[in-house]
CSV table of N, CA and C in Angstrom, one decimal:
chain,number,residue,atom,x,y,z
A,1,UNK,N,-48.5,57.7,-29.1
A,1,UNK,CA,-48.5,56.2,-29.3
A,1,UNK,C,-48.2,55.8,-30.7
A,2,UNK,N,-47.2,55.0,-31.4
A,2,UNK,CA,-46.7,54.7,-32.2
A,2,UNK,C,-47.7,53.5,-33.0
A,3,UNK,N,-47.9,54.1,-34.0
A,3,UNK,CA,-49.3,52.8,-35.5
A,3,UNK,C,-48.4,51.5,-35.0
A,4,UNK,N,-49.0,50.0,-34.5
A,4,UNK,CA,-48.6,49.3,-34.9
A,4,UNK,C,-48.3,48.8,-36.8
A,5,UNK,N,-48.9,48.9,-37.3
A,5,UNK,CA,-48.4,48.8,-38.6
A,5,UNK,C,-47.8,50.0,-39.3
A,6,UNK,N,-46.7,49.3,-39.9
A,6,UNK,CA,-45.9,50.2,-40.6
A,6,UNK,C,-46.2,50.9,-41.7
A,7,UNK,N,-46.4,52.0,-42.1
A,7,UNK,CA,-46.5,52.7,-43.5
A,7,UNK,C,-45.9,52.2,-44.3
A,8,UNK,N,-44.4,52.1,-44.1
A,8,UNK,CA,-43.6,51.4,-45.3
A,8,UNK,C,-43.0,50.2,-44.2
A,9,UNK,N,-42.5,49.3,-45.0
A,9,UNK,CA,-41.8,48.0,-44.4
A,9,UNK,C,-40.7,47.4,-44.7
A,10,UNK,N,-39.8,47.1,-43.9
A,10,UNK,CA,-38.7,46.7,-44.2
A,10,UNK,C,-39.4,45.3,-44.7
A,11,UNK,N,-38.4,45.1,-46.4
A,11,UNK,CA,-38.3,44.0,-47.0
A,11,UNK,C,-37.8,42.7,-45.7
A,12,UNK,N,-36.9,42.6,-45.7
A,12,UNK,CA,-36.3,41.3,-45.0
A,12,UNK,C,-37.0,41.2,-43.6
A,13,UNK,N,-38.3,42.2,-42.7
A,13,UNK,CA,-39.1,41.9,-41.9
A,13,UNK,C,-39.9,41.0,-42.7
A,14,UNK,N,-40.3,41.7,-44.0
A,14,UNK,CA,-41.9,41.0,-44.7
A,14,UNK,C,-41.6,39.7,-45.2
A,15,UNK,N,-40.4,39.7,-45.6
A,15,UNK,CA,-39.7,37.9,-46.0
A,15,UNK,C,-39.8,36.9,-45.1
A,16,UNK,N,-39.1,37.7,-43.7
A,16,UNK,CA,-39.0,36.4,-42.9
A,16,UNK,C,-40.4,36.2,-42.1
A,17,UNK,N,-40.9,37.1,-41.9
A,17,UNK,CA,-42.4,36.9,-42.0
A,17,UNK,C,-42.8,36.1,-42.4
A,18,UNK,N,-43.2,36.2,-44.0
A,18,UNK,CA,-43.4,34.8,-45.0
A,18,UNK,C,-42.9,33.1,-44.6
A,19,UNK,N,-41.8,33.3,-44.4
A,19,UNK,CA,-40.9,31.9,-44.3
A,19,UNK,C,-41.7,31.2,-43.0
A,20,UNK,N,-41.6,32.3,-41.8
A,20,UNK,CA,-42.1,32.0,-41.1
A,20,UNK,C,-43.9,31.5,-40.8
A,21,UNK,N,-44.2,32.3,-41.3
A,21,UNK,CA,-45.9,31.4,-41.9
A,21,UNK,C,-45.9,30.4,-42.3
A,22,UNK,N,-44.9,30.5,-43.7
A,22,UNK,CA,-45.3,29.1,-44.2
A,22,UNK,C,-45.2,27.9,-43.7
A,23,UNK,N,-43.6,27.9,-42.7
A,23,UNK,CA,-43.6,26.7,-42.2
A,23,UNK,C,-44.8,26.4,-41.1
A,24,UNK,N,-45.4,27.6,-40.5
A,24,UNK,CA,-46.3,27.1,-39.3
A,24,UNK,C,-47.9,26.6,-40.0
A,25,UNK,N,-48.1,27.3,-41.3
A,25,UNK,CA,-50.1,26.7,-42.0
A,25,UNK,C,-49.4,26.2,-42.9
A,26,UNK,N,-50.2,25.7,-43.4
A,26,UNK,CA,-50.4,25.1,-45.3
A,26,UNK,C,-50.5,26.5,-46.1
A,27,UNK,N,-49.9,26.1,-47.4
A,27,UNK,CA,-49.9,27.0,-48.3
A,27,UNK,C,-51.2,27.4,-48.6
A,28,UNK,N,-52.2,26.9,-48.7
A,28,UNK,CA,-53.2,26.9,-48.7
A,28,UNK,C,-53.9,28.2,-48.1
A,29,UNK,N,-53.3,27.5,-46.8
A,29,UNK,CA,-54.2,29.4,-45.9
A,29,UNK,C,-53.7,29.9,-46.0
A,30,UNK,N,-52.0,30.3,-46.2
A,30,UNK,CA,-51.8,31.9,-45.8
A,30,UNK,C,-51.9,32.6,-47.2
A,31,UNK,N,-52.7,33.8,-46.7
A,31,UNK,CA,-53.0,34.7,-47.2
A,31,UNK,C,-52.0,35.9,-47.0
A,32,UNK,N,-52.8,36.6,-47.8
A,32,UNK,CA,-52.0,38.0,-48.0
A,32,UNK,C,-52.2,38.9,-46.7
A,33,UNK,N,-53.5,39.0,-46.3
A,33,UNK,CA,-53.8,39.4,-45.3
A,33,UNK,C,-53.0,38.9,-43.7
A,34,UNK,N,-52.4,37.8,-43.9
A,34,UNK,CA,-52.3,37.5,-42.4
A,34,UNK,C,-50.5,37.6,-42.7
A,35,UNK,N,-49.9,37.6,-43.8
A,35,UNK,CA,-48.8,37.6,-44.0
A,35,UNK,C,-48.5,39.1,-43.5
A,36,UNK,N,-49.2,39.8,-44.2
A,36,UNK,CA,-49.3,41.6,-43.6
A,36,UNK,C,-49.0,42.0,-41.9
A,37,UNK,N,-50.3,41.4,-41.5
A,37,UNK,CA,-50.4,41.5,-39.9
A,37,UNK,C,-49.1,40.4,-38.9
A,38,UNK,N,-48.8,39.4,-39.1
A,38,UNK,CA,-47.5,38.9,-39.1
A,38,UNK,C,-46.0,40.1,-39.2
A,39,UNK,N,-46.1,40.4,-40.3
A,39,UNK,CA,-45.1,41.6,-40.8
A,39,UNK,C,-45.2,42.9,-40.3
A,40,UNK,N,-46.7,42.8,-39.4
A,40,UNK,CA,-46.8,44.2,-38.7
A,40,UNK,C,-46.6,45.9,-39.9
A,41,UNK,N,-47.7,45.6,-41.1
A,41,UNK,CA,-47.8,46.3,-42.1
A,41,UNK,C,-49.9,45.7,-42.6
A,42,UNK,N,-50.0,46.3,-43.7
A,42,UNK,CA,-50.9,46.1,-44.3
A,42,UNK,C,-50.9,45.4,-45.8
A,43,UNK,N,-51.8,44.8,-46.3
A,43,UNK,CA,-52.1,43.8,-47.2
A,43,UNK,C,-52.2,44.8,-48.9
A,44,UNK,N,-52.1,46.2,-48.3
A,44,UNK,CA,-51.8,47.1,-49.6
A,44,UNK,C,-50.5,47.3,-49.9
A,45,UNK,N,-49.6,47.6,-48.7
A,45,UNK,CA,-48.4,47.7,-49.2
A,45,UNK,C,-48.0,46.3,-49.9
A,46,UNK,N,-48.4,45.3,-49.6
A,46,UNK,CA,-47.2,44.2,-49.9
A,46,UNK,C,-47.8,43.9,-51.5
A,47,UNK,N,-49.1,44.6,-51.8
A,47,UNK,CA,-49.6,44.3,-53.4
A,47,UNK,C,-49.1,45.3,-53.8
A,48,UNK,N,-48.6,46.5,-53.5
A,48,UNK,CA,-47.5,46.9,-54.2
A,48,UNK,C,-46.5,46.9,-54.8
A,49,UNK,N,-45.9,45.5,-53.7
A,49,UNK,CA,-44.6,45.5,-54.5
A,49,UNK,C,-44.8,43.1,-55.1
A,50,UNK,N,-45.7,42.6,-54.7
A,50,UNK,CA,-46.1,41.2,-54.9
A,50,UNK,C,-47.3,41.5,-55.4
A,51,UNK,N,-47.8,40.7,-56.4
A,51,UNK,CA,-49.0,40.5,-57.2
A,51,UNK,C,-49.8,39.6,-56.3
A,52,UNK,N,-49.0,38.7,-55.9
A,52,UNK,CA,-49.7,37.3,-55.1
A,52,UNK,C,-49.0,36.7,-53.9
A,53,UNK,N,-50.0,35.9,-53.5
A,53,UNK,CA,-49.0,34.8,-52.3
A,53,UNK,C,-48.0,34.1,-53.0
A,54,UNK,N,-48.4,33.5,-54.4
A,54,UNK,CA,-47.0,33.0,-54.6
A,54,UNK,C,-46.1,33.4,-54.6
A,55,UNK,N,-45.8,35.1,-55.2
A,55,UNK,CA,-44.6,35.6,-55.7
A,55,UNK,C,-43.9,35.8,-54.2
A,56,UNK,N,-44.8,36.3,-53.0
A,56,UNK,CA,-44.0,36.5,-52.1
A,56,UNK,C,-43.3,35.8,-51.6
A,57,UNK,N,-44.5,34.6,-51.4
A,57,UNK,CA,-43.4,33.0,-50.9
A,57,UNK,C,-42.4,32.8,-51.5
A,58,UNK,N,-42.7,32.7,-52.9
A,58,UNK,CA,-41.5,32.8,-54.1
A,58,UNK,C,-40.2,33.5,-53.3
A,59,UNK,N,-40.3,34.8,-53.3
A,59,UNK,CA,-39.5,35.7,-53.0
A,59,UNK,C,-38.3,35.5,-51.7
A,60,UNK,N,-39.7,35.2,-50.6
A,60,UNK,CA,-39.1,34.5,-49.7
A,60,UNK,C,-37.8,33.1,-49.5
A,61,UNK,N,-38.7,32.6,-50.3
A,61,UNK,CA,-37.7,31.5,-50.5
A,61,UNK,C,-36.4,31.3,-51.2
A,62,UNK,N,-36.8,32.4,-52.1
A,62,UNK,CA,-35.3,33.0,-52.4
A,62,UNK,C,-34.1,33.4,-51.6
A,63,UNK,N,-34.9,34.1,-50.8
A,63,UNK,CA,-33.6,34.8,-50.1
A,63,UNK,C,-33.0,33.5,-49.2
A,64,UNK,N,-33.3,32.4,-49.0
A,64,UNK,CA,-33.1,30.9,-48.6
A,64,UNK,C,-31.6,30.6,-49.6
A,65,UNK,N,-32.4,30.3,-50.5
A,65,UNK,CA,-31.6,29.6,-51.3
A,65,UNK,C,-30.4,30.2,-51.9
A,66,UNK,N,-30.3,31.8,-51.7
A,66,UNK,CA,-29.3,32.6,-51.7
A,66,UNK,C,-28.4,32.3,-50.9
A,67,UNK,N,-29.0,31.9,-49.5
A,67,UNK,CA,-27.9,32.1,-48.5
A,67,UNK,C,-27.4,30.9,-48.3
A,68,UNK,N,-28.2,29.6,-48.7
A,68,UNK,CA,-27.4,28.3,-48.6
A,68,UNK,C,-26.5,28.3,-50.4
A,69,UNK,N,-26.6,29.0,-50.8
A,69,UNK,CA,-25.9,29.2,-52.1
A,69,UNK,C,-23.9,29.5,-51.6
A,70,UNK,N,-24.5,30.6,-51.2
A,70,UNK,CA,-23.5,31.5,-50.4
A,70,UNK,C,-22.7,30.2,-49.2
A,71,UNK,N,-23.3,29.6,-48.8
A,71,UNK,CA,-22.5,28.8,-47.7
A,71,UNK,C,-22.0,27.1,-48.8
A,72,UNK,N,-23.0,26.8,-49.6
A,72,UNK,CA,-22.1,25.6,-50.3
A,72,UNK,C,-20.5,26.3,-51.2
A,73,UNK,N,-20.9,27.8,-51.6
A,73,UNK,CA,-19.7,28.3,-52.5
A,73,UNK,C,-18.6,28.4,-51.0
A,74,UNK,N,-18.7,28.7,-50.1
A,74,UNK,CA,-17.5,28.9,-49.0
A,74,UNK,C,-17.0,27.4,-48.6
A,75,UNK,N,-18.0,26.2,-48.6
A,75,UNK,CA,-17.5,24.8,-48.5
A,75,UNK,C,-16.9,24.3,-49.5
A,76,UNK,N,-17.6,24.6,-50.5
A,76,UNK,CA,-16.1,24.9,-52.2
A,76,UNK,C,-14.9,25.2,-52.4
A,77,UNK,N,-14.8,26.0,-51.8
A,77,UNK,CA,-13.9,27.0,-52.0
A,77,UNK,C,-12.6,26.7,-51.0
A,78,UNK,N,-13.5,25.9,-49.8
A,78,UNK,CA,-12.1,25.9,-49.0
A,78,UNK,C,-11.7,24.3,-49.4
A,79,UNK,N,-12.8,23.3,-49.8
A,79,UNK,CA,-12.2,22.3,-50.5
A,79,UNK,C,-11.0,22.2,-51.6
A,80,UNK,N,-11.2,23.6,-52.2
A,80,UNK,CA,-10.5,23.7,-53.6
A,80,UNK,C,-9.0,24.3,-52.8
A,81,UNK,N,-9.1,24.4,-52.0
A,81,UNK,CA,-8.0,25.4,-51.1
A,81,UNK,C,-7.4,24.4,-50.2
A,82,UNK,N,-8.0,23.4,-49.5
A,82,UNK,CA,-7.4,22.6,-48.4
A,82,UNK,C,-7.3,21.2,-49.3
A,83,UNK,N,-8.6,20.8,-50.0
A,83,UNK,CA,-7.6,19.6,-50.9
A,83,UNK,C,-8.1,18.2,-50.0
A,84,UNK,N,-8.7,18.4,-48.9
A,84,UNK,CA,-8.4,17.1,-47.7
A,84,UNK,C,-9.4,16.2,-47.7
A,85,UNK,N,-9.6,14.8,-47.8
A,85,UNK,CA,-10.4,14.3,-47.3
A,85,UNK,C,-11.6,14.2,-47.2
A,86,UNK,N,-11.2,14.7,-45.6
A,86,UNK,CA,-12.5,15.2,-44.8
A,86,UNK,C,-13.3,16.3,-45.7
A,87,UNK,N,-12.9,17.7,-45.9
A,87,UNK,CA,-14.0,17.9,-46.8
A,87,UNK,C,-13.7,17.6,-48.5
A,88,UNK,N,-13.9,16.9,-48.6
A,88,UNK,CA,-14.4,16.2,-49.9
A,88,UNK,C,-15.9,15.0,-49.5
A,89,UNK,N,-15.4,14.7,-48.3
A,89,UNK,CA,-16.6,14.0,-48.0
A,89,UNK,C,-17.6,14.8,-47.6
A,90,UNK,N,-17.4,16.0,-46.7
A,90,UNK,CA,-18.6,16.7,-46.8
A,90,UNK,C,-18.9,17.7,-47.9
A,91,UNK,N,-18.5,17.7,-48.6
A,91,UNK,CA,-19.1,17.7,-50.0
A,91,UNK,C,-20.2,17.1,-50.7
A,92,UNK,N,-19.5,15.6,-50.8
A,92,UNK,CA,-20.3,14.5,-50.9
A,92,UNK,C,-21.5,14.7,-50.5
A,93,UNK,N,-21.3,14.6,-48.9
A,93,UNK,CA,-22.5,14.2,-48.1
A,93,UNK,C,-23.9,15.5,-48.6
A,94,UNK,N,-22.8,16.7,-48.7
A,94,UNK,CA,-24.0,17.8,-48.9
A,94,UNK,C,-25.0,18.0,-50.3
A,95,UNK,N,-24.9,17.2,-51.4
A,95,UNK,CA,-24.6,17.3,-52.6
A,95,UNK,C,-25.4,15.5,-52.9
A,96,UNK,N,-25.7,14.8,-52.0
A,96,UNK,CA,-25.7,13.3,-52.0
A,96,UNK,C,-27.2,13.3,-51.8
């Protein structure tokens, strides 16, 4: 029968983990402990590599703002390439 908790943990499980906590409690309650069990790991490994809830949330939220990074630079980009209008206003709108 296979440990439900993992020895080691994939990063991007323990992230979206996080994201997903936070929007469901207040910052307030999630702990390290329940972020763990969520992530199907334990509350040692993740002070291994995070000092605290912030950093993780932090961390978490990073990988967010990476990816809407990543999608305003391709709305850029095709503005700067198509020239049109239409997106220029959604530009606007995104940016507004």
């Amino acid at each position: 029968m296979e440990n439900p908790l993992k020895k080691n943990f994939d990063l991007t499980d323990v992230l979206a983990a996080t994201l997903e906590l936070d929007e469901q409690i207040k910052y307030e309650d999630l702990m390290m402990d329940i972020i763990a069990k969520h992530a199907h790991t334990n509350k040692s490994v993740l002070y291994r590599r995070w000092d605290s809830k912030y950093e993780i949330v932090a961390a978490a939220i990073q990988t967010q703002s990476d990816c809407l990074f990543s999608i305003f630079q391709q709305v850029i980009d095709t503005v700067l390439l198509e020239g049109t209008c239409e997106n220029c206003l959604v530009i606007s709108l995104l940016f507004s």
